[in-house]
XYZ file of C-alpha atoms in Angstrom:
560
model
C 50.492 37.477 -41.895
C 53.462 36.511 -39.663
C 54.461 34.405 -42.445
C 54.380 36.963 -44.938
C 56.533 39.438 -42.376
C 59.126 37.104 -41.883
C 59.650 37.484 -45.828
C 60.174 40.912 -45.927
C 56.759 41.380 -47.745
C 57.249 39.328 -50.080
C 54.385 36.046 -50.917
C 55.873 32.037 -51.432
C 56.134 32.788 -55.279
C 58.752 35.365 -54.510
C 60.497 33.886 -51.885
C 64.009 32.254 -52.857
C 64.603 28.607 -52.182
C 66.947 28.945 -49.061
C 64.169 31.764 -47.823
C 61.194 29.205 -47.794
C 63.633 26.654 -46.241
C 63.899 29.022 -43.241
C 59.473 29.913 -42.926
C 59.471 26.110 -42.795
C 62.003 25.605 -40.343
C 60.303 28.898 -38.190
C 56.487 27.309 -38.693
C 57.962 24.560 -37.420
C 59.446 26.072 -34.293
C 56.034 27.993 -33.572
C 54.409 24.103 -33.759
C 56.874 23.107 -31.047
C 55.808 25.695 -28.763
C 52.658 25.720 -29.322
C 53.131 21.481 -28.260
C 54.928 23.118 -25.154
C 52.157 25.187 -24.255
C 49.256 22.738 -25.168
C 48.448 20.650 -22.523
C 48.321 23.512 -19.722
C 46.665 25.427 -21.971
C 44.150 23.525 -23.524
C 43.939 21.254 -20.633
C 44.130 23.504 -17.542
C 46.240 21.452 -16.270
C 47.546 22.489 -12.807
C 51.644 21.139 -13.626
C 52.920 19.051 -15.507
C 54.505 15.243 -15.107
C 58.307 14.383 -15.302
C 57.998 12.028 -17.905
C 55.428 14.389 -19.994
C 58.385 16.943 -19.477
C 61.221 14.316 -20.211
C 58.927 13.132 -23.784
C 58.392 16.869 -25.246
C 61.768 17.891 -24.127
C 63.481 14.411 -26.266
C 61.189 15.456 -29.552
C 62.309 19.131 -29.108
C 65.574 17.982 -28.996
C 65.036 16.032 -32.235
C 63.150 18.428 -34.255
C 65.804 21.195 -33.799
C 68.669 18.517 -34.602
C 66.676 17.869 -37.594
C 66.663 21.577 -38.285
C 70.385 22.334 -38.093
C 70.451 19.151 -40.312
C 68.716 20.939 -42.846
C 70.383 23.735 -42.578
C 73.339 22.752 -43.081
C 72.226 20.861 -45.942
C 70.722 23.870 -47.106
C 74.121 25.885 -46.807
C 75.952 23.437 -49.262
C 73.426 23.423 -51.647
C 73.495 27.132 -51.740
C 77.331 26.918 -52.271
C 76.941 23.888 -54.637
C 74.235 26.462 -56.797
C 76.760 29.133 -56.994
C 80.018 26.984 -57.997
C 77.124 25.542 -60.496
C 76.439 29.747 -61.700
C 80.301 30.455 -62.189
C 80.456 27.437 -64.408
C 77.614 28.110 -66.243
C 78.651 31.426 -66.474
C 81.943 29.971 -67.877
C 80.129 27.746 -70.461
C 78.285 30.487 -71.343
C 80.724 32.698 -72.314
C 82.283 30.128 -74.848
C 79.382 29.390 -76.591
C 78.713 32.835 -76.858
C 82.746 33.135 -78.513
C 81.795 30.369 -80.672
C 79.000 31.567 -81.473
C 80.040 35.191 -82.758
C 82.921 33.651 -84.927
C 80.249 31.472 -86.492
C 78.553 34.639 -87.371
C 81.722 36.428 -88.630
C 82.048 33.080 -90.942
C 79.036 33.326 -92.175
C 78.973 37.259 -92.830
C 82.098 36.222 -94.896
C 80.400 33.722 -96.698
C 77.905 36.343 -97.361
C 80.156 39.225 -98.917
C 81.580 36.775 -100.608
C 78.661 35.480 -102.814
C 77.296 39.773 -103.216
C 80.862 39.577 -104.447
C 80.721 36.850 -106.849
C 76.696 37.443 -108.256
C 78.238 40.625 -110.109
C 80.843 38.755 -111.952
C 78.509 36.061 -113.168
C 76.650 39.232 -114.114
C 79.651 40.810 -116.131
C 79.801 37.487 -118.278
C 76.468 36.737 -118.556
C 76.556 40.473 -120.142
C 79.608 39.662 -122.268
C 77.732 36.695 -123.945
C 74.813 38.923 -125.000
C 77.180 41.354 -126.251
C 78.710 38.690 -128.368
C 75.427 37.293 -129.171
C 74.026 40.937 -129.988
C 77.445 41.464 -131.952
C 76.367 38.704 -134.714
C 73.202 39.025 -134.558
C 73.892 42.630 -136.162
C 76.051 41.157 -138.543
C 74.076 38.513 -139.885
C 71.721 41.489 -140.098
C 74.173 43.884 -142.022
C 74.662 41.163 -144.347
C 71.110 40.317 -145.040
C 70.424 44.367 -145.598
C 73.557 44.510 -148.146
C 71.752 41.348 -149.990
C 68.786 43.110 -149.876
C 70.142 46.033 -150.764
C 71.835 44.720 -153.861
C 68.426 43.047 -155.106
C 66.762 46.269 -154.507
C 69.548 47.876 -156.820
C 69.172 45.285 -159.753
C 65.367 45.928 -159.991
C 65.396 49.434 -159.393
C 67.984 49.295 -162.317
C 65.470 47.039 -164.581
C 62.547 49.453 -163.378
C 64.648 52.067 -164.997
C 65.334 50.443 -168.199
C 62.086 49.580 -168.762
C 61.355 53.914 -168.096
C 63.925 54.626 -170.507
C 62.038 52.592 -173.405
C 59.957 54.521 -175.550
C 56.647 54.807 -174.587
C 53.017 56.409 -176.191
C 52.496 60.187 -174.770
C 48.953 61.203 -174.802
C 48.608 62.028 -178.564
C 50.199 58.274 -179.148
C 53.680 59.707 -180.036
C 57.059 58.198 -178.251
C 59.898 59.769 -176.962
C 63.276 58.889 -176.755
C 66.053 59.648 -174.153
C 69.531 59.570 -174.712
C 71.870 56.333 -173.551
C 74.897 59.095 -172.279
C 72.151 59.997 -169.988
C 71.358 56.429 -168.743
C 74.570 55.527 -168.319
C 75.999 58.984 -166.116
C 72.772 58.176 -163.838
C 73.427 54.912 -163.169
C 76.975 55.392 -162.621
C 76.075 58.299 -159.982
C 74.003 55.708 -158.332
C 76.543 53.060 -158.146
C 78.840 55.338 -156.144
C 76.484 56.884 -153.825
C 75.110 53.171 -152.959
C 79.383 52.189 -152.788
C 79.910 55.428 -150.010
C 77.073 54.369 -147.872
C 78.348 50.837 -147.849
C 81.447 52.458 -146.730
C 80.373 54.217 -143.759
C 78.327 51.120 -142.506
C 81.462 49.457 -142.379
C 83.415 52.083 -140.589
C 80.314 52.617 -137.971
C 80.572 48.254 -137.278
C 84.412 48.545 -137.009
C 83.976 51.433 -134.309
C 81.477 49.610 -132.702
C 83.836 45.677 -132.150
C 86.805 48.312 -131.043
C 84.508 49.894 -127.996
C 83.214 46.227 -127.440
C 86.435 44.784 -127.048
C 87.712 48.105 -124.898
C 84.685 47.543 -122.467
C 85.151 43.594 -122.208
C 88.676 44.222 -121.715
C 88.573 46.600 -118.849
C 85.846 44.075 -117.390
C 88.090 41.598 -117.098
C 90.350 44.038 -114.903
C 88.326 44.783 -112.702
C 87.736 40.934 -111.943
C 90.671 40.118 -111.742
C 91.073 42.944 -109.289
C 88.292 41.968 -107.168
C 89.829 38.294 -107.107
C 92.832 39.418 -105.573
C 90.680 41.618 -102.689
C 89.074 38.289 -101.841
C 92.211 36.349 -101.481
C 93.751 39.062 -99.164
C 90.423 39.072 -96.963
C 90.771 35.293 -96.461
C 94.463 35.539 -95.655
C 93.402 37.563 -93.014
C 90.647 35.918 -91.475
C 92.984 32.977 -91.374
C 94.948 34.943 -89.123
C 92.011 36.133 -86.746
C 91.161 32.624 -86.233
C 94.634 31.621 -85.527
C 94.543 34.317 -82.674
C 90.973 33.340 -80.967
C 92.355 30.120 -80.900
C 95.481 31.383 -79.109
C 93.344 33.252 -77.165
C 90.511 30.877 -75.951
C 93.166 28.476 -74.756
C 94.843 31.167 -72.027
C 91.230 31.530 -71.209
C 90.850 28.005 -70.362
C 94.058 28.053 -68.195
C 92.967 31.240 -66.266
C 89.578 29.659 -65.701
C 91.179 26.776 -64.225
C 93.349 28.856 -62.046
C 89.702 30.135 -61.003
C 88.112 27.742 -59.802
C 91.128 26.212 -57.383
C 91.506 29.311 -55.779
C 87.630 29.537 -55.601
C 87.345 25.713 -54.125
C 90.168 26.446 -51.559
C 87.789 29.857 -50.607
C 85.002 28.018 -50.179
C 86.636 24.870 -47.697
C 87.750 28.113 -45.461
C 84.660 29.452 -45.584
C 83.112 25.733 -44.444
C 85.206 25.780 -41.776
C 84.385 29.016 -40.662
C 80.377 28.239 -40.866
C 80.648 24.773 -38.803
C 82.569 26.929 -35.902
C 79.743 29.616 -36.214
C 77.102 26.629 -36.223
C 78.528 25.409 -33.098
C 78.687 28.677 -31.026
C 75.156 29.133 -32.296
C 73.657 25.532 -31.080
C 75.281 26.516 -27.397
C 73.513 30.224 -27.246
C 70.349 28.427 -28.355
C 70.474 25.763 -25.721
C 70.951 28.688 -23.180
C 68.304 30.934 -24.470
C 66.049 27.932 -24.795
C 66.681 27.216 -20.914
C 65.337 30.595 -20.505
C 62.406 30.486 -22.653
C 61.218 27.496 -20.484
C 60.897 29.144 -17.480
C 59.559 32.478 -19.058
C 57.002 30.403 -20.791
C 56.103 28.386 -17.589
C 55.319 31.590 -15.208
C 53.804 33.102 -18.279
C 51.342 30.082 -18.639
C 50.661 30.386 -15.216
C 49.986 33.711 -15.206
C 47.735 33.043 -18.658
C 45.754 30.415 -16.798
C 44.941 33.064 -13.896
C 44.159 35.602 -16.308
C 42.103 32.909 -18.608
C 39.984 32.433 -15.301
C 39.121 35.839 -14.423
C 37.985 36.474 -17.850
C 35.983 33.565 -18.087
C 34.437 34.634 -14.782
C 34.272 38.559 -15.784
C 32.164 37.228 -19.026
C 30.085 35.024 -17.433
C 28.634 37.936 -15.233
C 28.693 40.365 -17.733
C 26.555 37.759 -20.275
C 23.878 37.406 -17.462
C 24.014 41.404 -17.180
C 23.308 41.973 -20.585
C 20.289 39.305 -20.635
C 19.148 40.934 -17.161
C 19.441 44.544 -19.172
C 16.819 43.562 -21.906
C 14.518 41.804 -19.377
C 10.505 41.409 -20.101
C 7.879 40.936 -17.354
C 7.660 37.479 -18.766
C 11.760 36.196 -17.794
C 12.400 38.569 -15.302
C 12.118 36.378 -12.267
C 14.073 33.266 -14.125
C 16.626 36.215 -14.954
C 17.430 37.345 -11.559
C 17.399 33.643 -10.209
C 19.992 33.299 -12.817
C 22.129 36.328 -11.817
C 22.008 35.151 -8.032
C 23.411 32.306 -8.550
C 26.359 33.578 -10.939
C 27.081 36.235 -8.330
C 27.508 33.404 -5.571
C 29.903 30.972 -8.239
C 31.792 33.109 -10.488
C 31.832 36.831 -8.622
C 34.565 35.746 -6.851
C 37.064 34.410 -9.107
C 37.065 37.646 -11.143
C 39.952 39.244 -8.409
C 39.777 42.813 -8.936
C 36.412 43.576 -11.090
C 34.681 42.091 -8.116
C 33.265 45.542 -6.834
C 32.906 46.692 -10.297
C 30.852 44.028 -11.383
C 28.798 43.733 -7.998
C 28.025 47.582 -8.304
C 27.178 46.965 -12.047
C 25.041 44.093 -11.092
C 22.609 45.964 -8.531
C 22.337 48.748 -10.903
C 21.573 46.805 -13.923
C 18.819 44.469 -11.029
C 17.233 48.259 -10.293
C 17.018 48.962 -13.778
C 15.401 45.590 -15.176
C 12.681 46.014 -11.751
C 11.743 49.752 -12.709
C 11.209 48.837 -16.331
C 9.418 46.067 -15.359
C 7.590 47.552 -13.332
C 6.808 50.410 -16.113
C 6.049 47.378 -18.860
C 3.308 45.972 -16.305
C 1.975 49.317 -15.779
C 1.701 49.793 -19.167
C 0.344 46.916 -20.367
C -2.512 47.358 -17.804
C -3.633 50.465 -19.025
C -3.592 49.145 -22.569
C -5.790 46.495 -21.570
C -8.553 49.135 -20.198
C -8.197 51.338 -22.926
C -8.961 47.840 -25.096
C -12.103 47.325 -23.025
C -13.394 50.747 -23.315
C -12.808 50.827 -27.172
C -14.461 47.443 -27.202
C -17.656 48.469 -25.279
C -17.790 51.692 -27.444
C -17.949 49.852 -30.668
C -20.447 47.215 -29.043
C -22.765 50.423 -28.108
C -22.483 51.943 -31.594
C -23.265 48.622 -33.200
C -26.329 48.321 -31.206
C -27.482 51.921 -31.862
C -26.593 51.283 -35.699
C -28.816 47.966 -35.574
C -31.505 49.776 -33.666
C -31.566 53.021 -36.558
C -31.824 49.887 -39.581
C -34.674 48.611 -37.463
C -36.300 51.931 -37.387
C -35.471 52.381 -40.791
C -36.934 49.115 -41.956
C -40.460 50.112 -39.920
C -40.345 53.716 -41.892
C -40.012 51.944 -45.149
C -42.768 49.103 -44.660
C -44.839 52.002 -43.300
C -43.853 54.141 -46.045
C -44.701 51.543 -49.030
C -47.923 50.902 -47.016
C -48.894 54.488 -46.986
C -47.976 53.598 -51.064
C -50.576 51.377 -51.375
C -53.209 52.768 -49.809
C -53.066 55.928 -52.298
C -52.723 53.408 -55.522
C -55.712 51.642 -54.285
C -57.804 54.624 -53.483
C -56.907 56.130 -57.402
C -57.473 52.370 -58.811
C -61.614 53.834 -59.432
C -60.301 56.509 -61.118
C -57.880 54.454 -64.081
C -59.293 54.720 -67.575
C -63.052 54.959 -68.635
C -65.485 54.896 -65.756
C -69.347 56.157 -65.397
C -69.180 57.822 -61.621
C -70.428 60.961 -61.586
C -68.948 64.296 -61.043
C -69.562 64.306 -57.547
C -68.190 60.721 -56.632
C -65.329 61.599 -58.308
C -64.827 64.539 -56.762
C -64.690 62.362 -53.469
C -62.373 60.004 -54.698
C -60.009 62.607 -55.826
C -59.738 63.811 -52.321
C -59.135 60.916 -50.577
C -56.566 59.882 -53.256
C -55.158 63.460 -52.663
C -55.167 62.856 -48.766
C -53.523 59.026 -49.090
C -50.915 60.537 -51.738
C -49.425 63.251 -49.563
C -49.167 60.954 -46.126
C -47.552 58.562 -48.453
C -45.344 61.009 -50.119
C -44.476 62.691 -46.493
C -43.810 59.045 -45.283
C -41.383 58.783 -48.539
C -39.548 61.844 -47.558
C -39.300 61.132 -44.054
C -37.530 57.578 -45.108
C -34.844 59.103 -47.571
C -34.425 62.164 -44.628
C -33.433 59.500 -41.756
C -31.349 57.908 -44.350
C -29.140 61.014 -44.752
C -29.552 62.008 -41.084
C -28.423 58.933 -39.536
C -25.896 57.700 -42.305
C -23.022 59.139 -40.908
C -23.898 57.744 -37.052
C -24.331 54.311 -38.852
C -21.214 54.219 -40.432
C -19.140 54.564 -37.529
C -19.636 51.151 -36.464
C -16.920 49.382 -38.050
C -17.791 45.897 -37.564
C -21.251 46.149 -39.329
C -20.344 49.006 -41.692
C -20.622 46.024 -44.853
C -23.916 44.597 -43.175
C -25.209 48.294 -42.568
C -24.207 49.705 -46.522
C -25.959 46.520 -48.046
C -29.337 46.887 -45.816
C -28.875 50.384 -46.952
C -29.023 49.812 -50.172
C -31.673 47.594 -49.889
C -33.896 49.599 -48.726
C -33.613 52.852 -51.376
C -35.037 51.216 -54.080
C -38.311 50.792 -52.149
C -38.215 53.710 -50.887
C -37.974 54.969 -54.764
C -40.574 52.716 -56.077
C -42.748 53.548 -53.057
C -42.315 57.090 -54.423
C -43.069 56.832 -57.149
C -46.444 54.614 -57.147
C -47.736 57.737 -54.313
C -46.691 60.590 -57.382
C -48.534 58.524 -60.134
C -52.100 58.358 -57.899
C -51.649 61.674 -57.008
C -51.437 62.359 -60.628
C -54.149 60.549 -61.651
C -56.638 62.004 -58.601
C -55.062 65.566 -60.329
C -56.347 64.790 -63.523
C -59.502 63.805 -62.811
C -60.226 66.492 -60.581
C -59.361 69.302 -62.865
C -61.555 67.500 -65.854
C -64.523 67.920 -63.551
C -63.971 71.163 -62.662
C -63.787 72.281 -65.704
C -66.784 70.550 -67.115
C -68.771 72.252 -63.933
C -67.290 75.863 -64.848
C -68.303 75.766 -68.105
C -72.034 74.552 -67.589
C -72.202 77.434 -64.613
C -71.381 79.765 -67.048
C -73.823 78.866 -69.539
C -76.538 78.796 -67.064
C -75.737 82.313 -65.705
C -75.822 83.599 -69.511
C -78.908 82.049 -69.874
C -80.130 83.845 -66.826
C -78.969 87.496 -67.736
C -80.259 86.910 -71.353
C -83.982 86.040 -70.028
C -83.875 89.078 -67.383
C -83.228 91.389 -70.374
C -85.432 89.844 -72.743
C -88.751 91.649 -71.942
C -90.994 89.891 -74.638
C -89.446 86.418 -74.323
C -89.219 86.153 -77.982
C -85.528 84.719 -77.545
C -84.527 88.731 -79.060
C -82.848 91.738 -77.226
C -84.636 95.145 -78.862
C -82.974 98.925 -78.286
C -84.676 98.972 -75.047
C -83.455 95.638 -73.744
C -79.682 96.211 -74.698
C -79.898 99.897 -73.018
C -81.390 98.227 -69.723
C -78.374 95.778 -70.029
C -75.722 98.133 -70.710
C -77.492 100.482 -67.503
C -78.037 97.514 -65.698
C -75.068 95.185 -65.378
C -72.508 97.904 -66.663
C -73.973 101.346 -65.620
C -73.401 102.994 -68.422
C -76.068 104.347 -70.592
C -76.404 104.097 -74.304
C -76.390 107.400 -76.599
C -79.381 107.016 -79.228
C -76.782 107.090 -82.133
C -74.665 104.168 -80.610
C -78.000 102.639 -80.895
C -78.996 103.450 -84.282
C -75.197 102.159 -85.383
């Protein structure tokens, strides 16, 4: 960037010559002070030696020798390039002279052969006029031959008409010879005028030929005389640049003395200039040496301080994001920067001391809060950890009570499938035996069924309590699911003997109904039946009727 404003702007492509010869010269410059500055600097050195001072001040010396050197050098090249320019300017300019005459030559040269291609077009036409011109007579001459021929037979063809010749009833007639001979004669004349004006329209025709070839040849000649006068006078133009071109040279010449003398003064003038210039520098340089010394001092001071001032300020900003875990090596660390490097930062001293103790009281408090914290994380850990163990254990305990329900359950199961096994298919107990077994089946079914129902009911009631211990939940849904198709299958075996018992029970019953009832008709029927003759008469259905409906019989109910 410093580079690019000591251009103007402007990058190394656009630069001029003499312009990049001048960066170099100041890069070169900012390396020699930079060598001035470098051992304090870098170094830290406290002063420097004599013969340190005597060595950089020799190669100073030398480098800016060799840059007036190359200035100077850089000067007459720059004069050298524009002497160069005016004569190439000069050179220029004649070729360009030379080079427009060339092109008025050849323009010249040009007109002159437009010129010319119409006259070799005017005779080129003349020879096919002449060509044309006997072509037509040889024609002419072969029509008149023809012409004549034609005449002879048309003459014969006539003769041979005038003969006598058979009409349609075979007679002949005859024509005169006065006749013939006026007809033919008319003929001959009319064929002799035609001939005639043939030849007067060919005569008028060679007269306008030879009036048109004629006033061809005029105008060539005319046009040859232009062309002559044209070259006269480019003669004379070319006489004149020549005149011309050589007072050029002269002046030119005249030129570039007075232009050589103009540039020796201005030498002259440019070494004095160079020479009051090399003193002021040699005085300002003086004073640049002992501004740069105090300055490097001052640098060195400064470069301290801040080294000091950062130092502090690094272990601050550690001490500010302290943990409970580095805070002691921390603050051992800020101790013993306070004690080295507090003091060399001069006036941030009390600054940083004050930030110090405040940033120490800050790191301790949040500390302090961390620890605090941490602690009462760990108890809330505990007491989430015992809760969990306690609901595990109750959810373990409820599977294990679970697990008894269903053994007892499936138990109950068997008992009531057993007790019904008397009762499957064809058997020869009697009525009253079965009767028995029913109820007992009946009394096994329903403890088996409750014992069912109370299994699926703790399922649902203690699912949810179950399921809130996490760390068995997988151990506690498979068990779980274990268990429900027993429970269904236990179920189901208690329905089927209660069905059976059912079955059984209701067969007998009926079979007992239905023999009561026959025995208490038999009963009735022999109270009624007065003779015993198996018979009910009038008398024995109106004592029924009285008797076991109270109603009494009319005689004509009877009779019907």
């Amino acid at each position: 960037r410093s580079r690019d404003r000591r251009r103007g702007g402007r990058t190394v492509k656009d630069a001029t010559p003499d312009r990049r010869h001048r960066d170099r010269r100041d890069r070169e410059g900012d390396r020699d002070r930079k060598a001035d500055r470098g051992p304090e600097r870098g170094g830290g050195d406290r002063g420097r030696k004599t013969e340190a001072e005597d060595l950089w001040r020799q190669k100073l010396e030398a480098r800016r020798r060799d840059d007036e050197k190359r200035r100077r050098e850089d000067e007459d090249r720059k004069h050298d390039r524009k002497r160069d320019d005016e004569r190439k300017r000069e050179d220029d300019r004649r070729r360009e002279d030379d080079r427009r005459r060339d092109d008025d030559r050849k323009r010249d040269d040009e007109r002159k052969r437009k010129e010319d291609k119409p006259r070799d077009e005017d005779k080129g036409r003349d020879d096919k006029i002449v060509e044309d011109k006997s072509r037509d007579d040889g024609k002419h001459r072969d029509d008149d031959k023809h012409r004549n021929e034609g005449s002879a037979e048309e003459d014969r063809r006539k003769d041979d008409d005038a003969r006598p010749r058979r009409d349609d009833r075979g007679g002949k007639r005859e024509e005169s010879k006065g006749d013939r001979n006026s007809r033919d004669e008319e003929e001959r004349e009319e064929a002799k005028k035609k001939r005639e004006q043939e030849r007067l329209k060919k005569e008028q025709e060679r007269q306008k030929y030879e009036e048109e070839l004629q006033r061809r040849r005029e105008e060539k000649r005319r046009r040859e005389d232009a062309e002559r006068a044209r070259e006269e006078e480019k003669r004379q133009q070319d006489k004149e640049a020549r005149r011309k071109s050589a007072g050029d040279e002269e002046e030119i010449r005249k030129r570039d003395d007075e232009r050589r003398t103009k540039d020796d003064q201005e030498r002259r003038k440019r070494e004095e200039s160079r020479k009051e210039d090399e003193a002021k520098r040699r005085e300002d340089d003086d004073k640049r040496r002992v501004e740069e010394s105090v300055k490097r001092q001052e640098e060195a001071k400064s470069l301290r301080q801040q080294q000091a001032t950062l130092s502090v300020l690094r272990v601050l900003q550690k001490l500010s994001n302290a943990s409970p875990d580095n805070f002691e090596g921390l603050r051992a660390e800020l101790e013993t920067v306070l004690v080295d490097d507090l003091p060399e930062t001069g006036t941030q001293q009390d600054i940083l001391r004050a930030e110090a103790d405040r940033v120490l009281e800050y790191a301790r408090q949040y500390v302090q809060q961390i620890r605090e914290q941490q602690k009462k994380w760990e108890e809330l850990r505990l007491e989430q950890q015992r809760k969990i163990q306690e609901q595990e254990q109750l959810a373990r305990t409820l599977l294990e009570e679970l697990a008894k329900n269903v053994a007892n359950a499936e138990a109950a199961s068997e008992d009531a499938h057993y007790t019904a096994a008397p009762l499957a298919g064809e058997h020869q107990m009697d009525n009253t035996h079965v009767l028995f077994v029913a109820k007992a089946v009946e009394k096994a079914g329903k403890a088996a069924m409750t014992a069912c129902s109370a299994c699926a009911n703790f399922i649902v009631q203690t699912r949810a309590t179950i399921d809130e211990a996490e760390g068995i939940r997988q151990e506690a849904a498979t068990a779980i699911a274990a268990v429900q198709p027993r429970i269904q299958a236990a179920t189901r075996q208690a329905a089927e003997a209660l069905q059976r018992a059912k079955m059984n029970k209701e067969r007998i019953i009926k079979k007992i109904a239905a023999a009561k009832y026959s025995e208490r008709r038999e009963k009735l029927f022999q109270k009624y039946d007065t003779n015993g003759d198996g018979f009910l008469r009038r008398d024995d259905v109106k004592a029924y009727a009285l008797g076991e409906f109270g109603v009494e019989l009319p005689e004509e109910n009877l009779e019907r």
